[in-house]
Coordinates of C-alpha atoms and ligand atoms in Angstrom, one line a residue:
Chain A
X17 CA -115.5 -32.9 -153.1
X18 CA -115.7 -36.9 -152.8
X19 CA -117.1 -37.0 -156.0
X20 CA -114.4 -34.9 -157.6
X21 CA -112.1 -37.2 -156.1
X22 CA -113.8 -40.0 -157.3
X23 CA -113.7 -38.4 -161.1
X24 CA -109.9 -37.8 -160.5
X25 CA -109.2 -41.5 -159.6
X26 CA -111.2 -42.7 -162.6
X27 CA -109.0 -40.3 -165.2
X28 CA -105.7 -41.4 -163.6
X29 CA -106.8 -45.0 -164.9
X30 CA -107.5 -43.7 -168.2
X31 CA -104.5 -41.6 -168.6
X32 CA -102.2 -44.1 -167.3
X33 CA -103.6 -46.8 -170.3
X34 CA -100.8 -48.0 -172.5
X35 CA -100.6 -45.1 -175.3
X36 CA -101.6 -46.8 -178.7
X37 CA -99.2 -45.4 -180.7
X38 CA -95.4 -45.4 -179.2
X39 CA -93.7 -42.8 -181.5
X40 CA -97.1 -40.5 -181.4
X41 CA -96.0 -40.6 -177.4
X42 CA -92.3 -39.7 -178.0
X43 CA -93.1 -37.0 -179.5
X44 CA -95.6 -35.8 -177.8
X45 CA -92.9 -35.9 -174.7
X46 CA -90.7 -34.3 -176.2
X47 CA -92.8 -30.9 -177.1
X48 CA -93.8 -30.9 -173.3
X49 CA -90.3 -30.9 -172.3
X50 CA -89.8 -27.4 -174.4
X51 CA -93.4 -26.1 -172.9
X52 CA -93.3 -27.3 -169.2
X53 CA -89.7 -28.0 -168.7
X54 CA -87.2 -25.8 -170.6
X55 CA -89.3 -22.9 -170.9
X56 CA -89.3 -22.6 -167.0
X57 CA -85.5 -22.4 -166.9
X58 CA -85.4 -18.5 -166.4
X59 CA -87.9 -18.1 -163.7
X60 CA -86.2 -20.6 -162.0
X61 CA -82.7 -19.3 -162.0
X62 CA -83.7 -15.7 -161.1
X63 CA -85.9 -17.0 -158.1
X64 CA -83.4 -19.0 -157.1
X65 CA -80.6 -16.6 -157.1
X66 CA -82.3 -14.6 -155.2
X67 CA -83.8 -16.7 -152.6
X68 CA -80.1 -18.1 -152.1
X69 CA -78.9 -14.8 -151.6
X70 CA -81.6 -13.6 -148.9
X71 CA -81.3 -17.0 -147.1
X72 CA -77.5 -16.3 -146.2
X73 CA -77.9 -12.0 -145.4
X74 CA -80.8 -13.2 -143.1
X75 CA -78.8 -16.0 -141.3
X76 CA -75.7 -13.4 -141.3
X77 CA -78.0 -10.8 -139.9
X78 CA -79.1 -13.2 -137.7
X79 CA -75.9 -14.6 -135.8
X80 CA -75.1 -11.9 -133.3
X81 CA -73.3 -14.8 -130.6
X82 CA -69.7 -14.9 -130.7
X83 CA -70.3 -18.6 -130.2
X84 CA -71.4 -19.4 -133.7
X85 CA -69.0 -19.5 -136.5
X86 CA -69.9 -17.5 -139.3
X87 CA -69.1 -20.4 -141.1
X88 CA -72.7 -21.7 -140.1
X89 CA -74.1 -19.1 -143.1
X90 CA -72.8 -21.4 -145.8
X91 CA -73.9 -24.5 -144.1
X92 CA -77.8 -23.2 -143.3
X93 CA -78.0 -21.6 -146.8
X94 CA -76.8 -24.9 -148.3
X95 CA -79.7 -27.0 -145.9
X96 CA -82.3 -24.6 -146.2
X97 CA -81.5 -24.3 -150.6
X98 CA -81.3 -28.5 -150.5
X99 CA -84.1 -29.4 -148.0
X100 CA -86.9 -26.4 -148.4
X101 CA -86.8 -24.2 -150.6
X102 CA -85.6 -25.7 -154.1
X103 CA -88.1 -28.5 -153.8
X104 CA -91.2 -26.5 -152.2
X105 CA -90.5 -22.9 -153.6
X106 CA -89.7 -23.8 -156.7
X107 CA -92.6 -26.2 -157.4
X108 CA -95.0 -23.7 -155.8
X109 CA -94.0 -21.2 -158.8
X110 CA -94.1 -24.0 -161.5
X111 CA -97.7 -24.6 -160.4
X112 CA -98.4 -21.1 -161.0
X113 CA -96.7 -21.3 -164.1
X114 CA -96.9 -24.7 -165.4
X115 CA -100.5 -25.5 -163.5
X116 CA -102.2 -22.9 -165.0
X117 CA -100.9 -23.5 -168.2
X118 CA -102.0 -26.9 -168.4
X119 CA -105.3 -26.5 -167.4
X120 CA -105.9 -23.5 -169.9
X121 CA -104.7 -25.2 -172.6
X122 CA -106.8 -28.9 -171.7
X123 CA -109.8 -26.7 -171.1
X124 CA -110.2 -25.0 -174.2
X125 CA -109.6 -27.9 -175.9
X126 CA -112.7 -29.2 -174.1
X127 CA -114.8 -26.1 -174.5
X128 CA -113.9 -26.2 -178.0
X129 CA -114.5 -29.8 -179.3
X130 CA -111.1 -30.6 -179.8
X131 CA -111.1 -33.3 -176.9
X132 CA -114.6 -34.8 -178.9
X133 CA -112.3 -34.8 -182.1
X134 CA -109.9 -36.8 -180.6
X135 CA -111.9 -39.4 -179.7
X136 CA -113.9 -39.7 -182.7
X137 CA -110.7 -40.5 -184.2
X138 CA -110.3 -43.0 -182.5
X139 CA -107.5 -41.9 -179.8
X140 CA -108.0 -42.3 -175.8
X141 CA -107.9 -38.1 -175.4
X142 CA -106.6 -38.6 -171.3
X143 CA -103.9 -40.6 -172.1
X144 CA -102.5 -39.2 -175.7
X145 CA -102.9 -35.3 -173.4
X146 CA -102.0 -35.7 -169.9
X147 CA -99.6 -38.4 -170.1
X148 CA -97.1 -36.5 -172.1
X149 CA -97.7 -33.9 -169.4
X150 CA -97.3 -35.6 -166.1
X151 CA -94.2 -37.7 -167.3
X152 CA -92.3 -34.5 -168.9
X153 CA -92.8 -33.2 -165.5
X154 CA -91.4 -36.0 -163.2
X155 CA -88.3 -36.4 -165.6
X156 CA -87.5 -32.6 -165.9
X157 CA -88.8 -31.3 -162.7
X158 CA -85.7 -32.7 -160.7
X159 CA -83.4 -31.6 -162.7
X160 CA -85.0 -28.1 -162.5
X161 CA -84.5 -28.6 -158.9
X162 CA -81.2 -29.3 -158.9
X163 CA -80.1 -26.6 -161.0
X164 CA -81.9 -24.1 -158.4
X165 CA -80.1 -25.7 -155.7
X166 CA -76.4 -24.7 -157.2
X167 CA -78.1 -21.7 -158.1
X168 CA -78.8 -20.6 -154.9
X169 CA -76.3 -21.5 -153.7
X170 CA -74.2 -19.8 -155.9
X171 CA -76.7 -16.8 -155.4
X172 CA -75.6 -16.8 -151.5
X173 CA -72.2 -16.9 -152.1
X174 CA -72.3 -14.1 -154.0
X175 CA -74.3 -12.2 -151.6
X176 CA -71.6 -12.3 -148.5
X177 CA -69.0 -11.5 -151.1
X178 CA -71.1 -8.9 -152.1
X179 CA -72.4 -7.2 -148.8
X180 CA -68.5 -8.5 -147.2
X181 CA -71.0 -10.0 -144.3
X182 CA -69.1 -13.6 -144.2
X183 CA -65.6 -14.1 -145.9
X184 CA -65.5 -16.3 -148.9
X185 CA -63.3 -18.6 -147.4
X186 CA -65.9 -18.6 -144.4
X187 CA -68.7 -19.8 -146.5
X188 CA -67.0 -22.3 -148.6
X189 CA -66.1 -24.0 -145.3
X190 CA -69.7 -24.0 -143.7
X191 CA -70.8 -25.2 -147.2
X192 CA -68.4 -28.2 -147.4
X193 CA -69.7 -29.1 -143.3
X194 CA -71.8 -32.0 -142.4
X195 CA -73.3 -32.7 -145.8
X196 CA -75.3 -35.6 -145.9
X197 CA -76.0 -37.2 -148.9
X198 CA -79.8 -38.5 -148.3
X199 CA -81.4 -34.2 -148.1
X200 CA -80.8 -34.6 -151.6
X201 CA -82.6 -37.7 -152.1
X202 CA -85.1 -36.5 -150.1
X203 CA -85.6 -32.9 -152.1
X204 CA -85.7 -35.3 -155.2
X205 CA -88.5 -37.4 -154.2
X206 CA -90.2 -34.3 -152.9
X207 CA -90.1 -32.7 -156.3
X208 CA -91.3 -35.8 -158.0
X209 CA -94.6 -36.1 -156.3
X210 CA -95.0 -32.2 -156.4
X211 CA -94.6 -32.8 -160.1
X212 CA -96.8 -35.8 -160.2
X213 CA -99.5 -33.8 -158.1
X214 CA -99.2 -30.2 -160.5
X215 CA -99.4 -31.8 -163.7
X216 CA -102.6 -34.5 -162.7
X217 CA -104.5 -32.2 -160.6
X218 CA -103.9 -29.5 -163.6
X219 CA -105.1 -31.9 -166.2
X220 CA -108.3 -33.2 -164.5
X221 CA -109.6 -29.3 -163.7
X222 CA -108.7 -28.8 -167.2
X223 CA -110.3 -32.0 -168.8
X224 CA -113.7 -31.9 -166.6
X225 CA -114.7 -28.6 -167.7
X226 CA -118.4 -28.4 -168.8
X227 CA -119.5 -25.2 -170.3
X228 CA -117.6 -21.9 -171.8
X229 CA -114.5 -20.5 -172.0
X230 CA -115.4 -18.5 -168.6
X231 CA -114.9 -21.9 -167.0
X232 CA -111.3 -22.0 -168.6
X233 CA -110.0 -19.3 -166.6
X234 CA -112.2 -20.6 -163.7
X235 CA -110.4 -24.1 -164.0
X236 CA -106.9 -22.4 -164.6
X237 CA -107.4 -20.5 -161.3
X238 CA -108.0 -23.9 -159.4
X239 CA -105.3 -25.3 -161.2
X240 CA -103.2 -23.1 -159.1
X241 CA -105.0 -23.1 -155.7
X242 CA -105.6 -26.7 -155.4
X243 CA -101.6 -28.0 -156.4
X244 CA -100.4 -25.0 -154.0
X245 CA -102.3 -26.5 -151.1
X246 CA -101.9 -30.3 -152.4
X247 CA -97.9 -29.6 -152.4
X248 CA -97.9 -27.7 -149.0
X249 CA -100.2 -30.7 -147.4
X250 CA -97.9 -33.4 -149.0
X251 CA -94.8 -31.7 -147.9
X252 CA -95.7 -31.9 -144.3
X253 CA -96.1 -35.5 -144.8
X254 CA -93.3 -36.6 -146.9
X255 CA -90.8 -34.7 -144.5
X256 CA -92.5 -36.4 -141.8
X257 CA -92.5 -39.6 -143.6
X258 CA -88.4 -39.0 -144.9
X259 CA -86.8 -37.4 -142.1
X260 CA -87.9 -38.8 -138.8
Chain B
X29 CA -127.0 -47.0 -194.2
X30 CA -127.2 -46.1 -190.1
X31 CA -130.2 -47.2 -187.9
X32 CA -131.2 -44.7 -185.3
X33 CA -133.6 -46.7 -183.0
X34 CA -135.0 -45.2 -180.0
X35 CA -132.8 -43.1 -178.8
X36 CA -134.0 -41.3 -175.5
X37 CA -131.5 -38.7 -173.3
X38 CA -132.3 -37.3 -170.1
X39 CA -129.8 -35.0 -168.6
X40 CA -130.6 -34.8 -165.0
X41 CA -134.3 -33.5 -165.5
X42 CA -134.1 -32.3 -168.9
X43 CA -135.2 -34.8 -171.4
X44 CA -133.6 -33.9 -174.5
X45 CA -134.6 -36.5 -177.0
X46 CA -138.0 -38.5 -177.1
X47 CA -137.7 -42.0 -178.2
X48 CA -136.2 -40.7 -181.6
X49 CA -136.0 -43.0 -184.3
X50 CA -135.1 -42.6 -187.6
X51 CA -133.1 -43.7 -190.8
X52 CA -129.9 -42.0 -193.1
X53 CA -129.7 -43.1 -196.1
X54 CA -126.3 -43.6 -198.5
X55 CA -125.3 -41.8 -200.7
X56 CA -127.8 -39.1 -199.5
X57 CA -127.9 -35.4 -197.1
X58 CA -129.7 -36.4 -194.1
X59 CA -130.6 -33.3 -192.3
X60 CA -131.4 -33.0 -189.1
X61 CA -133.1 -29.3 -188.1
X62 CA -134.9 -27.5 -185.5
X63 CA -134.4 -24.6 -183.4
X64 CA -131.2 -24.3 -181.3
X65 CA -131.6 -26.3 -178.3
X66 CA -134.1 -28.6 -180.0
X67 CA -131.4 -31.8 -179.6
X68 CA -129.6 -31.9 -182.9
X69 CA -125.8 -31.8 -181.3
X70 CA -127.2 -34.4 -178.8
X71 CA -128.6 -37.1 -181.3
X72 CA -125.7 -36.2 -183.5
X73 CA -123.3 -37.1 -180.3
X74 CA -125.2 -39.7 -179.6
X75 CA -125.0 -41.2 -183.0
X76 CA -121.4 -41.0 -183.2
X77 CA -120.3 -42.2 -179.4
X78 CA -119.6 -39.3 -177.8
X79 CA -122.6 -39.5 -175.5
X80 CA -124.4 -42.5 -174.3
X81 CA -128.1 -42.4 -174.4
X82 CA -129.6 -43.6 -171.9
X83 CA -132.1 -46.0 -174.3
X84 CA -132.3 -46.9 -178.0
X85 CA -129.5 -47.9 -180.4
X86 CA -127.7 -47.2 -183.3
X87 CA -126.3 -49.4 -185.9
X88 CA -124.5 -48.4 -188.8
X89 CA -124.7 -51.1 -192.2
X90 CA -125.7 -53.5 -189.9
X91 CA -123.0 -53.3 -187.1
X92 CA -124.0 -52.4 -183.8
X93 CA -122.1 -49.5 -183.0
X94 CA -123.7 -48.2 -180.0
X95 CA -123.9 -52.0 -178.0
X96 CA -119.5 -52.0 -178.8
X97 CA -116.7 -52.1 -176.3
X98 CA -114.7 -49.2 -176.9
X99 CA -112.0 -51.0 -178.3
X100 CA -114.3 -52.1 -181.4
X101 CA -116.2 -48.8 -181.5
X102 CA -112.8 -48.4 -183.0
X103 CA -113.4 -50.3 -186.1
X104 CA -116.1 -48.3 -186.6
X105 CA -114.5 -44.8 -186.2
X106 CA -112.2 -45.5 -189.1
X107 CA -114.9 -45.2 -191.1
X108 CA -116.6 -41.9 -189.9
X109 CA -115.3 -38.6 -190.5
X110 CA -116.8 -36.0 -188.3
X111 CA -116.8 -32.3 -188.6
X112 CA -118.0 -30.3 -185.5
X113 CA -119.9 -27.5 -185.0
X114 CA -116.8 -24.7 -184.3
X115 CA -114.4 -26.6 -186.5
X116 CA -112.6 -28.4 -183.3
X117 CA -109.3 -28.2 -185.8
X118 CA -106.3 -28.7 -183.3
X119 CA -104.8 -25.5 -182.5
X120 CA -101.1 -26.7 -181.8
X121 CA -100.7 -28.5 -185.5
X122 CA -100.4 -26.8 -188.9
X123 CA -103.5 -27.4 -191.9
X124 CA -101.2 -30.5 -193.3
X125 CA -100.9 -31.7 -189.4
X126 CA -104.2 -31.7 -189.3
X127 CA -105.5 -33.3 -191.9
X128 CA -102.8 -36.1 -191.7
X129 CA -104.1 -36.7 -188.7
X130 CA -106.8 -39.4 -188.8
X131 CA -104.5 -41.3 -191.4
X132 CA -101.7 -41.4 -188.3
X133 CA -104.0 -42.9 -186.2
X134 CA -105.7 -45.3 -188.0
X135 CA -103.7 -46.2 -191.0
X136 CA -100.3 -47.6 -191.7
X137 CA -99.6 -45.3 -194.9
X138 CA -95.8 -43.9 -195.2
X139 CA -95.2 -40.5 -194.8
X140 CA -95.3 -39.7 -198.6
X141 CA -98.3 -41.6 -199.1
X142 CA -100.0 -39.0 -196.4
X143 CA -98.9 -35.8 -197.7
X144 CA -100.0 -37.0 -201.4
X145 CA -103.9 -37.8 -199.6
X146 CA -103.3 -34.9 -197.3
X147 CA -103.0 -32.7 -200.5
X148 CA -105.7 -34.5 -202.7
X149 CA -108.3 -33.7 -200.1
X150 CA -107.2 -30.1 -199.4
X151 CA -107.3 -29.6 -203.1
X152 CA -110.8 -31.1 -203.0
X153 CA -111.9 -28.5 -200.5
X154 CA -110.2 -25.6 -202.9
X155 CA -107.3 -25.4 -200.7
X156 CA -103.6 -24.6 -201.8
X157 CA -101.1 -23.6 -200.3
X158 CA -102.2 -23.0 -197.0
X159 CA -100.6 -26.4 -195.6
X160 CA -97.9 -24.5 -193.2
X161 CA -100.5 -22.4 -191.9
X162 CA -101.4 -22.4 -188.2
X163 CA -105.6 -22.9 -187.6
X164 CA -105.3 -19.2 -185.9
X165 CA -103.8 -17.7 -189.5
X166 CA -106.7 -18.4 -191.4
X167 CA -110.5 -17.6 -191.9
X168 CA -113.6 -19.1 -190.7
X169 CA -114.4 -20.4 -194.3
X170 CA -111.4 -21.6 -194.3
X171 CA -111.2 -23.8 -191.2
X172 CA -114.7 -25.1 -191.9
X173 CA -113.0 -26.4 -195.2
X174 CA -109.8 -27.5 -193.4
X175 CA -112.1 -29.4 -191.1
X176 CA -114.5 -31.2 -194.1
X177 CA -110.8 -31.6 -195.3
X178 CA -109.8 -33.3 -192.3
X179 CA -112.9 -35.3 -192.4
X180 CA -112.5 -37.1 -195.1
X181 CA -109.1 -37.5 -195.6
X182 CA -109.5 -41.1 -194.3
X183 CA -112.1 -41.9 -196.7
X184 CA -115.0 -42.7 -194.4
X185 CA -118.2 -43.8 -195.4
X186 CA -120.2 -41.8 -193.0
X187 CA -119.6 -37.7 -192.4
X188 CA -121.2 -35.9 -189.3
X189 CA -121.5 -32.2 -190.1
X190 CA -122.5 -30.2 -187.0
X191 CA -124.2 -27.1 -188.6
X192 CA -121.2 -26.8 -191.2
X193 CA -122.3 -23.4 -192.3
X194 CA -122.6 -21.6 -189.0
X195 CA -121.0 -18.2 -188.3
X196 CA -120.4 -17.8 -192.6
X197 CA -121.7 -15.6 -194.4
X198 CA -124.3 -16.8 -196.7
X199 CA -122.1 -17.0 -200.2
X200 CA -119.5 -19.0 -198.1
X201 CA -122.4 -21.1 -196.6
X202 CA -123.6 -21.8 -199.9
X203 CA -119.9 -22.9 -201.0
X204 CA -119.8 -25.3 -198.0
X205 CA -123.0 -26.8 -198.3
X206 CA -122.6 -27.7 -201.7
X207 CA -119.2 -28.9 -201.5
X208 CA -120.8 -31.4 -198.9
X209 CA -123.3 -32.1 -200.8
X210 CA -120.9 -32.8 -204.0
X211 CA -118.5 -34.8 -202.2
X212 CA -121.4 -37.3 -200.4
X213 CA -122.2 -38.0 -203.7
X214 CA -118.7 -38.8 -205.3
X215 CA -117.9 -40.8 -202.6
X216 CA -121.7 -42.7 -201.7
X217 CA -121.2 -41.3 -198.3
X218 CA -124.1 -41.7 -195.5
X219 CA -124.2 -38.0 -194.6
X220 CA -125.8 -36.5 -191.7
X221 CA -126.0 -32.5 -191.2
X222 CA -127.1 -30.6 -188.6
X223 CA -128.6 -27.2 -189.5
X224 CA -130.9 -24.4 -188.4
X225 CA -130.4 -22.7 -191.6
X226 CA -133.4 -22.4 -194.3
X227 CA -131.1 -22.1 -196.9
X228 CA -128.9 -24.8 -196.4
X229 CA -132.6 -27.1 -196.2
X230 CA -133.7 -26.0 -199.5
X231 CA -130.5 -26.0 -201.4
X232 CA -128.6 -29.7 -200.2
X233 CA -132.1 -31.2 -198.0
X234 CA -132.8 -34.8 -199.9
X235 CA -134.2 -36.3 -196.3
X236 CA -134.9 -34.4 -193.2
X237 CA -135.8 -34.7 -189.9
X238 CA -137.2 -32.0 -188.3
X239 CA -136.7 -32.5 -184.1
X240 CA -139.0 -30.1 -182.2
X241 CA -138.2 -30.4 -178.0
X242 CA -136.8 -33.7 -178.5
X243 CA -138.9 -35.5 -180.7
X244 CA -139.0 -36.2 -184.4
X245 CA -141.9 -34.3 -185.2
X246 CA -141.7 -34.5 -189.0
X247 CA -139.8 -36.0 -191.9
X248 CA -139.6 -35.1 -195.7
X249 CA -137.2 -33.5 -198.5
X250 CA -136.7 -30.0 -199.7
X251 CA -139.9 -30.0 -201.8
X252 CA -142.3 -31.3 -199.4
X253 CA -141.2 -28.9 -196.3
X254 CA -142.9 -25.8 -198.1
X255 CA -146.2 -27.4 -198.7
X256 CA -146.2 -28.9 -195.4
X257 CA -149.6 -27.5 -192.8
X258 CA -147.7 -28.6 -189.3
X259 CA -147.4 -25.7 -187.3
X260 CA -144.9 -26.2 -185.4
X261 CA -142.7 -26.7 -188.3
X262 CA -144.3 -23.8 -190.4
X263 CA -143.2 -21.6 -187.6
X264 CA -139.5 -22.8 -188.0
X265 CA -139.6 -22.9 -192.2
X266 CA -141.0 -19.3 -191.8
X267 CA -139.2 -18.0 -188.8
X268 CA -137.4 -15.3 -190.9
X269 CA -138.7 -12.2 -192.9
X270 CA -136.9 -13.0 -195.4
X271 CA -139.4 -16.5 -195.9
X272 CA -142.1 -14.9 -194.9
X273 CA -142.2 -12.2 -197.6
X274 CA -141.5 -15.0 -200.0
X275 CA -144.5 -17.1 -198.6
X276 CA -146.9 -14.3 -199.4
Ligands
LIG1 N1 -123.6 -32.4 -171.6 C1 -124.8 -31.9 -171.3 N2 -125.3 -31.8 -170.1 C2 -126.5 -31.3 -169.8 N3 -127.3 -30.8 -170.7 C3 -127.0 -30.8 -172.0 C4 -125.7 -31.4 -172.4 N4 -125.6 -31.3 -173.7 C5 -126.8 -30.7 -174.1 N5 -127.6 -30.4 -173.1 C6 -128.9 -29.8 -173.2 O1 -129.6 -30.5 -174.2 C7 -130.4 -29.6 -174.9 C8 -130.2 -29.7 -176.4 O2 -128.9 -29.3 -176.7 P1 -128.3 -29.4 -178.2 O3 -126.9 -29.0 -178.0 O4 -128.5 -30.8 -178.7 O5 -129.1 -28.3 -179.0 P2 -129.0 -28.0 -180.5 O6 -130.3 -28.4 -181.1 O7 -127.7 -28.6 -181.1 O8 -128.9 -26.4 -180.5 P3 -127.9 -25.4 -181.4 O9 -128.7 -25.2 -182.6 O10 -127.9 -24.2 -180.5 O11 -126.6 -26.1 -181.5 C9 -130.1 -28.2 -174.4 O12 -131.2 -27.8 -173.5 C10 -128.9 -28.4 -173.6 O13 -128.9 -27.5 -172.5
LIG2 MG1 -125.9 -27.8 -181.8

């Protein structure tokens, strides 16, 4: 464990070396953003639709007392979209996606020479392959983010109209209540290091491989395991670190 | 020329080569063969930077490679064209991507400049048309050419082939070893191949080294490996029916 830690730290110094060749970097950024970024898009709106949706039936379901307004479903499903589960949710699903993606495709570049190739021509292979990575993911992850937020929002709007739980009028008020600015701040931040911590940890499993293509999907699996816990361990801390 | 002086590499308690020196000549095949495991990819690695040995060094025309900072290894690298043993061709760029490669990275050549080499080496490998091709959309003759292809396209002075024939069949193989063989001589390249394959030793062997467990256990050419008495590598040269029908 310490010494895969160890082997981590000394990657991120490789990776984060100056690239050699500015352009080669641009647009090696800019194919990432199509593979992690944009191709995510759909997974994100349909999970977020239907998270938002769920979040505001379950907090209808939820209020029996005549003493809270039902205007409180548009204000908790705004809170819960902003503070929890855009940031957390969503990047526990991109390190499914994106995670395991990036590990399979660093690995078999490993188990089949093509990292070796790299270097003999003369390129640093951390830095021209996971840098690309980790910084398409910082950039595009927020906005990802932010787009599931209005999503699901949107998505729990449409569920009181829908089910006739809450009024529309109802909702939109309780939406527009105490909003403070810095939850969003904080769900960005969030979202960067989640990003930061998918697209390294991914890279490193994938980079380190020794042996066959069995270890591929071996590494992918990790990929997945060790950014899920990572996020859910960091998440505790940042909120602790952000919000009290 | 490139100096291999005694190179010794011990993962953890496996000592894979023996104090190994030994010399590749310009302009020439320098083989390298023994049975699988024997150390070949290792020395090869070693020779070319991708693994450290733990002793020895190597220097290539006089230049030090293997004592370099990894900045000035660099130098070095712009001269060597290396095609390993599964091809290693990048599976996210097209043939022309490919080969263009090594002239992105280490030369300053316009675009034009690139596709005219990129095609003169393809062309040199027997290769049209494919350039828009992906590495999954073609053969395994083919990618072993696309690789030699991308190997040279920088004009190096040294070529590693890591058994370039492997996985061919032996009409192909023959194709491949002799288009190495051809092009090492057009260009008075320092060539060094890796093989376990009889026919590739008879047919393109001017120098080899045979390795057996680690150690260079004999050296010759083509002609003096038949008439050789060593046993261990009479037991490799005939390790096939095919050579030992032709033996009797
Ligand atoms: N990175 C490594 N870590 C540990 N052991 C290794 C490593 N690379 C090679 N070896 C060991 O070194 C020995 C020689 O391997 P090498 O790949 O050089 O054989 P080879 O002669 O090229 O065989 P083949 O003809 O099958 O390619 C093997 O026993 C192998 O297990
Ligand atoms: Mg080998």
């Amino acid at each position: 464990m310490l010494k895969m830690l160890g082997e981590y730290l000394i990657l991120l110094v490789e990776i984060f070396k100056r690239p050699d060749k500015g352009p080669v970097f641009r647009s090696r950024l800019l194919t990432e953003f199509v593979g992690l970024g944009t191709d995510s898009i759909g997974i994100v709106v349909i999970i977020s639709i239907f998270t938002g949706a769920i979040v505001a039936i379950q907090t209808a379901y939820n209020i029996d007392s005549p003493l809270i307004p039902l205007t409180m479903v548009g204000f908790t499903t705004r809170q819960m979209m902003i503070l929890e589960f855009s940031p957390t949710i969503i990047s526990l699903i991109l390190a499914g996606k994106v995670g395991s993606r990036i590990a399979s495709e660093i690995g078999t570049m490993r188990v089949t020479e093509q990292i070796d190739a790299l270097r003999v021509m003369g390129v640093n292979p951390a830095n021209y392959l996971i840098l690309p990575k980790i910084t398409a993911s910082m950039l595009f992850n927020p906005v990802l983010i932010i787009f599931s937020m209005v999503i699901g929002i949107w998505g729990g709007w449409m569920a009181c109209i829908v089910t006739g739980v809450v009024t529309s009028t109802d909702f939109i008020m309780g939406l527009r209540g105490w909003f403070e600015p810095f939850t969003v701040t904080y769900a960005i931040i969030k979202t960067v290091v989640f990003a930061f911590i998918i697209s390294s940890v991914s890279g490193y499993l994938g980079y380190s491989i020794k042996g066959g293509s069995v270890e591929v999907g071996a590494a992918s699996t990790k990929a997945v395991v060790y950014s899920s816990i990572l996020i859910i361990f960091f998440d505790l801390i940042l909120t602790q670190l952000l919000l009290i | 020329m490139i100096e291999v002086k005694n190179i010794s590499k011990t993962f953890g308690d496996n000592q894979v080569l023996k104090n190994v020196s030994t010399i590749f000549e310009k302009g020439q095949t320098n083989l390298i063969i023994g049975q699988s495991g024997s150390g070949k990819t290792v020395l090869m690695k070693s020779c070319i930077g991708l693994i450290d040995p733990d002793e020895g060094e190597i220097i290539f025309d006089q230049r030090p490679f293997s004592r370099l900072a990894e900045k000035q290894k660099k130098d070095i690298r712009k001269d060597m064209g290396v095609l390993f043993q599964g091809g290693a061709l990048f599976d996210s760029f097209n043939v022309e991507q490919n080969v263009m490669f090594p002239l992105n990275m280490f030369t300053t050549m316009s675009l034009e400049e690139k596709l005219d080499r990129v095609n003169f080496v393809l062309k040199r490998v027997n290769l049209e048309n494919v350039n828009k091709l992906y590495p999954s959309e073609i053969s395994g003759g083919m990618m072993k050419r696309v690789a030699i292809a991308r190997a040279i396209s920088n004009n190096p002075q040294y070529l590693f082939c890591d058994e370039p024939n492997s996985g061919l069949d032996p009409k192909t193989a023959e194709v491949i070893d002799a288009l190495i063989s051809e092009i090492t001589e057009e260009y008075n390249m320092t060539t060094v191949i890796n093989t376990h394959d009889m026919n590739s030793v008879l047919q393109i062997g001017q120098r080899i080294n045979f390795l057996y467990k680690g150690q260079l256990w004999w050296q010759g050419d083509m002609h003096t490996i038949l008439e050789e008495e060593n046993p261990e590598l009479q037991e490799f040269v005939f390790s096939t029916e095919l050579t030992r029908r032709i033996k009797k």
